[in-house]
Short mmCIF file of C-alpha atoms in Angstrom, two decimals:
data_model
loop_
_atom_site.label_atom_id
_atom_site.label_comp_id
_atom_site.label_asym_id
_atom_site.label_seq_id
_atom_site.Cartn_x
_atom_site.Cartn_y
_atom_site.Cartn_z
CA GLY A 1 126.38 40.90 139.65
CA ILE A 2 130.11 41.82 140.66
CA GLN A 3 130.36 45.64 141.50
CA VAL A 4 133.44 47.36 140.00
CA GLU A 5 134.42 50.74 141.79
CA GLN A 6 136.90 53.05 140.26
CA SER A 7 138.62 55.93 141.85
CA PRO A 8 139.02 58.75 141.53
CA PRO A 9 136.11 59.77 139.13
CA ASP A 10 138.03 62.70 137.69
CA LEU A 11 141.78 63.74 137.75
CA ILE A 12 143.50 66.77 136.47
CA LEU A 13 147.20 66.69 136.03
CA GLN A 14 149.93 68.96 134.91
CA GLU A 15 152.08 67.38 132.42
CA GLY A 16 154.98 65.30 133.75
CA ALA A 17 152.96 64.55 136.91
CA ASN A 18 152.48 60.95 138.04
CA SER A 19 149.37 59.25 139.15
CA THR A 20 147.77 56.20 140.55
CA LEU A 21 144.32 55.01 139.42
CA ARG A 22 142.29 52.30 141.61
CA CYS A 23 139.91 49.73 140.63
CA ASN A 24 138.02 47.77 143.61
CA PHE A 25 135.77 44.75 142.83
CA SER A 26 133.41 42.82 144.85
CA ASP A 27 134.18 39.22 144.06
CA SER A 28 136.90 36.99 142.57
CA VAL A 29 137.65 37.62 139.02
CA ASN A 30 138.96 35.36 136.31
CA ASN A 31 140.12 38.30 134.12
CA LEU A 32 140.69 41.91 134.47
CA GLN A 33 141.93 44.52 131.73
CA TRP A 34 142.68 48.06 131.94
CA PHE A 35 141.48 50.36 128.93
CA HIS A 36 141.96 53.81 127.75
CA GLN A 37 139.10 55.43 125.95
CA ASN A 38 140.64 58.27 124.04
CA PRO A 39 138.91 61.53 123.00
CA TRP A 40 137.87 59.68 119.74
CA GLY A 41 136.00 56.87 121.72
CA GLN A 42 138.24 54.11 120.85
CA LEU A 43 138.73 51.50 123.51
CA ILE A 44 142.57 50.98 123.61
CA ASN A 45 143.97 47.77 125.53
CA LEU A 46 146.54 48.91 128.20
CA PHE A 47 146.93 45.61 130.40
CA TYR A 48 145.52 42.09 130.71
CA ILE A 49 146.21 41.46 134.38
CA PRO A 50 144.26 39.33 136.32
CA SER A 51 146.96 39.06 138.63
CA GLY A 52 150.54 40.27 139.39
CA THR A 53 152.46 43.36 137.94
CA LYS A 54 153.10 44.52 134.32
CA GLN A 55 154.84 47.16 132.84
CA ASN A 56 154.76 48.96 129.56
CA GLY A 57 156.64 52.17 128.98
CA ARG A 58 155.56 55.06 131.34
CA LEU A 59 152.52 52.55 132.42
CA SER A 60 152.21 50.02 134.85
CA ALA A 61 149.59 47.82 136.63
CA THR A 62 149.41 45.56 139.71
CA THR A 63 146.33 43.42 140.65
CA VAL A 64 146.17 41.71 143.97
CA ALA A 65 143.28 39.47 143.43
CA THR A 66 143.30 38.24 146.75
CA GLU A 67 142.43 41.67 148.13
CA ARG A 68 140.25 42.35 144.95
CA TYR A 69 141.73 45.60 143.66
CA SER A 70 144.01 46.58 140.97
CA LEU A 71 146.09 49.82 140.37
CA LEU A 72 147.07 51.54 137.16
CA TYR A 73 150.23 53.82 137.54
CA ILE A 74 150.83 56.55 134.89
CA SER A 75 154.32 58.27 135.19
CA SER A 76 155.56 61.26 133.59
CA SER A 77 152.02 61.97 132.12
CA GLN A 78 151.58 63.59 128.66
CA THR A 79 148.60 65.37 127.10
CA THR A 80 148.11 62.24 124.99
CA ASP A 81 147.23 60.44 128.12
CA SER A 82 144.01 62.54 128.53
CA GLY A 83 140.86 60.44 128.38
CA VAL A 84 138.87 57.90 130.42
CA TYR A 85 140.55 54.87 131.93
CA PHE A 86 138.47 52.05 132.57
CA CYS A 87 138.87 48.88 134.57
CA ALA A 88 136.83 45.65 133.32
CA VAL A 89 136.57 42.39 135.19
CA ASP A 90 135.18 38.94 134.42
CA PRO A 91 134.06 36.86 137.24
CA HIS A 92 133.30 33.86 135.17
CA ALA A 93 135.42 30.93 134.17
CA ASN A 94 135.18 29.57 130.69
CA THR A 95 132.83 32.23 129.40
CA GLY A 96 135.80 34.20 127.24
CA ASN A 97 135.77 37.73 128.67
CA GLN A 98 132.20 38.70 129.82
CA PHE A 99 133.09 42.07 131.21
CA TYR A 100 131.69 44.06 133.87
CA PHE A 101 133.18 47.63 133.43
CA GLY A 102 133.75 50.16 136.35
CA THR A 103 132.36 53.65 135.71
CA GLY A 104 135.88 55.11 134.71
CA THR A 105 138.60 57.62 135.84
CA SER A 106 138.41 60.70 133.64
CA LEU A 107 142.02 62.18 133.15
CA THR A 108 142.77 65.40 131.57
CA VAL A 109 146.54 66.49 131.52
CA ILE A 110 147.20 70.15 130.81
CA PRO A 111 150.34 71.23 129.35
CA ASP B 1 145.31 41.37 111.73
CA ALA B 2 143.37 44.41 111.20
CA GLY B 3 141.61 44.09 114.70
CA VAL B 4 137.83 43.97 115.10
CA ILE B 5 136.19 45.99 112.57
CA GLN B 6 132.88 47.42 112.91
CA SER B 7 130.63 49.37 110.51
CA PRO B 8 129.11 51.90 110.18
CA ARG B 9 131.22 54.07 112.33
CA HIS B 10 128.09 56.39 112.68
CA GLU B 11 124.56 55.81 112.08
CA VAL B 12 121.67 58.46 112.10
CA THR B 13 118.32 57.06 111.74
CA GLU B 14 114.72 58.10 112.28
CA MET B 15 112.65 56.63 114.98
CA GLY B 16 110.82 53.50 113.88
CA GLN B 17 113.41 52.26 111.26
CA GLU B 18 115.63 49.27 111.12
CA VAL B 19 119.18 49.37 112.28
CA THR B 20 121.78 46.67 111.41
CA LEU B 21 125.15 47.20 112.91
CA ARG B 22 127.97 44.93 111.75
CA CYS B 23 131.04 43.41 113.29
CA LYS B 24 134.13 41.28 112.01
CA PRO B 25 135.94 39.71 114.94
CA ILE B 26 139.73 39.00 114.85
CA SER B 27 140.53 35.80 112.89
CA GLY B 28 140.72 32.97 114.92
CA HIS B 29 138.91 34.35 117.95
CA ASP B 30 136.09 32.11 119.21
CA TYR B 31 134.30 34.57 121.50
CA LEU B 32 132.43 37.53 120.33
CA PHE B 33 130.74 40.14 122.49
CA TRP B 34 128.37 43.04 121.87
CA TYR B 35 128.54 46.01 124.42
CA ARG B 36 126.71 49.31 124.61
CA GLN B 37 127.89 52.47 126.35
CA THR B 38 125.72 55.18 127.40
CA MET B 39 126.14 58.06 129.70
CA MET B 40 123.47 56.89 132.26
CA ARG B 41 124.52 52.97 132.20
CA GLY B 42 128.25 53.10 131.12
CA LEU B 43 129.41 50.03 129.20
CA GLU B 44 127.18 47.02 129.51
CA LEU B 45 127.37 43.50 128.08
CA LEU B 46 124.38 42.87 125.76
CA ILE B 47 125.08 39.25 124.18
CA TYR B 48 127.96 37.12 123.46
CA PHE B 49 128.73 34.33 121.12
CA ASN B 50 131.10 31.15 121.63
CA ASN B 51 131.94 29.48 118.22
CA ASN B 52 128.99 31.30 116.62
CA VAL B 53 126.48 30.19 118.98
CA PRO B 54 124.54 32.71 121.19
CA ILE B 55 125.47 31.91 124.96
CA ASP B 56 123.87 34.83 127.02
CA ASP B 57 121.47 37.25 125.73
CA SER B 58 120.18 38.48 129.10
CA GLY B 59 121.83 41.92 128.68
CA MET B 60 119.60 42.47 125.60
CA PRO B 61 117.14 45.42 126.63
CA GLU B 62 114.29 44.43 124.66
CA ASP B 63 113.03 42.07 121.95
CA ARG B 64 113.62 44.96 119.54
CA PHE B 65 117.15 43.93 119.84
CA SER B 66 118.49 40.80 117.97
CA ALA B 67 121.94 39.52 117.30
CA LYS B 68 123.20 37.04 114.84
CA MET B 69 126.51 35.27 113.98
CA PRO B 70 126.00 33.21 110.85
CA ASN B 71 129.84 32.38 110.48
CA ALA B 72 133.12 32.95 112.52
CA SER B 73 133.93 36.24 110.72
CA PHE B 74 130.65 38.10 110.83
CA SER B 75 128.11 39.16 113.36
CA THR B 76 125.16 41.54 113.07
CA LEU B 77 123.04 43.48 115.87
CA LYS B 78 119.64 44.41 114.79
CA ILE B 79 117.18 47.01 116.39
CA GLN B 80 113.76 46.90 114.90
CA PRO B 81 112.08 49.23 115.33
CA SER B 82 114.66 51.80 116.82
CA GLU B 83 113.83 54.46 119.41
CA PRO B 84 115.59 57.58 120.52
CA ARG B 85 116.53 55.86 123.72
CA ASP B 86 118.56 53.13 121.69
CA SER B 87 121.12 55.99 120.92
CA ALA B 88 124.33 54.97 122.20
CA VAL B 89 127.85 53.88 121.26
CA TYR B 90 127.60 50.05 120.40
CA PHE B 91 131.01 48.15 120.63
CA CYS B 92 131.73 44.62 119.45
CA ALA B 93 134.80 42.66 120.96
CA SER B 94 136.40 39.48 120.50
CA SER B 95 138.63 36.96 122.29
CA LEU B 96 140.24 33.69 122.35
CA GLN B 97 139.98 30.86 125.04
CA THR B 98 143.10 28.76 124.91
CA GLY B 99 142.37 26.29 127.49
CA ALA B 100 140.18 25.90 130.52
CA ASN B 101 140.12 29.03 132.38
CA MET B 102 142.70 30.46 130.19
CA ASN B 103 141.40 33.59 128.11
CA THR B 104 143.48 35.76 126.23
CA GLU B 105 142.75 39.64 126.34
CA ALA B 106 139.70 41.00 124.50
CA PHE B 107 140.07 43.59 122.03
CA PHE B 108 137.24 46.01 120.95
CA GLY B 109 136.33 47.49 117.61
CA GLN B 110 136.15 51.32 117.29
CA GLY B 111 132.44 51.11 117.80
CA THR B 112 129.37 52.61 116.05
CA ARG B 113 127.80 55.74 117.18
CA LEU B 114 123.94 55.18 116.83
CA THR B 115 121.73 58.38 116.90
CA VAL B 116 117.88 57.87 116.68
CA VAL B 117 116.18 60.93 116.16
#
């Protein structure tokens, strides 16, 4: 199956700092989503971004499908940004969202 | 919409017992997925349905696991008999396909944390 690699595996930031999380995937994808798993275990949708660039407040994401990577940018980080960020990809067409997940980036934002 | 609803949120059971996890997808969504999250294996797809029909169950670990979707608004994942290594968080997700190669984003439920002792 498709391989999904996320980096860095762990990240500690001072509140207010910016960061970039990366997701590399080994094959072409039909869908890509970024999720934030909060400390309570919920998977929160951040971006549905099979290609292109999107922004939502302090967060933005870019997927370069031809080069098989996606980036998640967090600006002016806050303690509530702490948690694990997952990239999930679906290499199939016409199968809904049959995701392969990366191993995640664990982010800790300290005040 | 209230989102994807899973129950129970937590389940503690003894080895050998039957466990049933429940999921209500977002109304109108035609795909439903069951995922499992463990420390060792991360998040992995177990089975998914399209229009209530199971499409791919290759991720189901053993015959002890079974899933059904009797109607568009309800699905169950059953483990019988349960074993300690089944302890994990089980997520249900749903999404909508709007056309050929056109999927909308998937939404996940809050998960069921299963502990088998």
